[in-house]
mmCIF file of C-alpha atoms in Angstrom:
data_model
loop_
_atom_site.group_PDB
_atom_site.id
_atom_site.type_symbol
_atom_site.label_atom_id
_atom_site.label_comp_id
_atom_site.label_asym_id
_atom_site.label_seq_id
_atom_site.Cartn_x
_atom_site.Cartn_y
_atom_site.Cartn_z
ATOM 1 C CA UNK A 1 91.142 110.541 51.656
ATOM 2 C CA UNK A 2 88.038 111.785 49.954
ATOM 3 C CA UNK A 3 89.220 111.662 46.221
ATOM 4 C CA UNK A 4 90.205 108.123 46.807
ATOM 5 C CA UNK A 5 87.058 106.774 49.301
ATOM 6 C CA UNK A 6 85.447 105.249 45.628
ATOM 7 C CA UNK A 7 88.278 103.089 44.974
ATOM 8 C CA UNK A 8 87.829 99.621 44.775
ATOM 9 C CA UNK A 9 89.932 96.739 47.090
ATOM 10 C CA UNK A 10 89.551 95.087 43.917
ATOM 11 C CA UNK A 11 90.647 97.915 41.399
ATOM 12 C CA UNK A 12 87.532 98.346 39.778
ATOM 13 C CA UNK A 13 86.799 101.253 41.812
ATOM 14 C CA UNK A 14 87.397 105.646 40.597
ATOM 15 C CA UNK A 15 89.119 107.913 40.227
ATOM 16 C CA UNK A 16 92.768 106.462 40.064
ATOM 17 C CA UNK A 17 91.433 102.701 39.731
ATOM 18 C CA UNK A 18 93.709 101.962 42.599
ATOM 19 C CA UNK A 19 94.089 98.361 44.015
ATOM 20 C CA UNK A 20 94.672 96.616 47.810
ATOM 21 C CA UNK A 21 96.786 98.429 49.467
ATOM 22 C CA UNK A 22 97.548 101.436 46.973
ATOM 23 C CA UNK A 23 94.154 103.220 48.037
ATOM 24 C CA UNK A 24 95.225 105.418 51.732
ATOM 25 C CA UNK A 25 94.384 103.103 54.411
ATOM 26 C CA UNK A 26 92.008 106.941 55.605
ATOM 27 C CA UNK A 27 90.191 106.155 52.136
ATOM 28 C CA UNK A 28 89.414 102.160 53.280
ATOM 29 C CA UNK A 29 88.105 103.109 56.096
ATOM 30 C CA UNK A 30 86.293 105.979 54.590
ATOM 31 C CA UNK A 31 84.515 104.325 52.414
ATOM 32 C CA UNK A 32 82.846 101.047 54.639
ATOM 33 C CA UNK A 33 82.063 104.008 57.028
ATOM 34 C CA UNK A 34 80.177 106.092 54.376
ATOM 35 C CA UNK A 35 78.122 102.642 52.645
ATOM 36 C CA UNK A 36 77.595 102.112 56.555
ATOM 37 C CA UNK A 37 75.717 104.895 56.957
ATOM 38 C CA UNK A 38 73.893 104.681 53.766
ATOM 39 C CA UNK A 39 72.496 101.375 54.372
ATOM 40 C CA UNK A 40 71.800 101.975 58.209
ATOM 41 C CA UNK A 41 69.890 105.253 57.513
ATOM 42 C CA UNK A 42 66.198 106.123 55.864
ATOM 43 C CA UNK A 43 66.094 106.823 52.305
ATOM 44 C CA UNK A 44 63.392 107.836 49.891
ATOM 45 C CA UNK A 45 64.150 105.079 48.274
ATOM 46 C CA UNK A 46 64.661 101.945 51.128
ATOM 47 C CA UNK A 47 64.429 101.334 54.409
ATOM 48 C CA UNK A 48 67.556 100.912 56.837
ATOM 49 C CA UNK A 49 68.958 97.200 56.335
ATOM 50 C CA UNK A 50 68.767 95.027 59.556
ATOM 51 C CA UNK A 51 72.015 94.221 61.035
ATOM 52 C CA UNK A 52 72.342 91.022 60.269
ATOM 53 C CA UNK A 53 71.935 91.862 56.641
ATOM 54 C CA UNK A 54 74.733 94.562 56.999
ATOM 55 C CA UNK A 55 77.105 91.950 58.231
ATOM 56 C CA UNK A 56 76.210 89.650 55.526
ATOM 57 C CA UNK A 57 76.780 92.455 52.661
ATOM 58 C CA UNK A 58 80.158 93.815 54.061
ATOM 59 C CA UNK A 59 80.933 90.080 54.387
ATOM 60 C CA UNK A 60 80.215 90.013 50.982
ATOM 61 C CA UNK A 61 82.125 92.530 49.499
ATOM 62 C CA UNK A 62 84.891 91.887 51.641
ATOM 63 C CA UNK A 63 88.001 91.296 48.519
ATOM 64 C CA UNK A 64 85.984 92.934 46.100
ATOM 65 C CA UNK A 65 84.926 96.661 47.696
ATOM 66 C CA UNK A 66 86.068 96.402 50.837
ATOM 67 C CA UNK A 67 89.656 95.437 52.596
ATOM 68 C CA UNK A 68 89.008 91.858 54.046
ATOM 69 C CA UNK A 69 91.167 92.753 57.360
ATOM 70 C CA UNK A 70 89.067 96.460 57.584
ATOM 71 C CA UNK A 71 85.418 94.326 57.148
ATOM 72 C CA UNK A 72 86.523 92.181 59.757
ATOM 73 C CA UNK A 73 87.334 94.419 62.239
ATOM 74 C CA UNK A 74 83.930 96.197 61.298
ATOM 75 C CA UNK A 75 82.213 93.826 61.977
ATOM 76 C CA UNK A 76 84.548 92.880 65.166
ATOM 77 C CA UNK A 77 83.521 96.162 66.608
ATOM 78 C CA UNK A 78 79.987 96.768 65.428
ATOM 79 C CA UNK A 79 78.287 96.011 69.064
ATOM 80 C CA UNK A 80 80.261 98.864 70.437
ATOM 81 C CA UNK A 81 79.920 101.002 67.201
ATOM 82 C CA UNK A 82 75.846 100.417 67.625
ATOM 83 C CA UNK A 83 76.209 101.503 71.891
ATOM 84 C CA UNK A 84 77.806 104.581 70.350
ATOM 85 C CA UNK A 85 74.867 105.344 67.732
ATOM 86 C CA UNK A 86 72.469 104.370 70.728
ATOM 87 C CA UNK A 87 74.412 107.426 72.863
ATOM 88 C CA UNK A 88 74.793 109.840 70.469
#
């Protein structure tokens, strides 16, 4: 899951340059997850994007980084993933 999280939906991605559905449906997930929390966190560097900016990148990259039906649900779910933050 790891080794394969910087693969690319769109094969342009590392180590294996793996495509669609050849990168472990773990490593999909994975790796929206781990961009998630970049972008939602503080960094030296940036501030955390706004929401509606995070839908619109994932959006985005949806058929190029990202599996299309994995963005979707993402973004399907984000309300209750952002309750869960809010808890934690």
């Amino acid at each position: 899951m790891v080794r394969s999280h910087h693969e690319r939906w769109d094969g342009n991605g590392y180590p294996d340059g793996l495509k669609g559905e050849e990168i472990p449906i773990c490593a999909r997930i994975l790796s929206l997850v781990d961009c998630y929390d970049a972008l939602t966190t503080n960094r030296p560097y940036r501030s955390p994007m706004q929401r509606d900016e995070i839908i619109t990148f994932f959006q985005r990259e949806a058929g190029k980084s990202y599996d299309p039906s994995i963005v979707m649900t993402f973004i399907a779910n984000l309300p209750r993933l952002e309750v869960a933050e809010k808890q934690s």
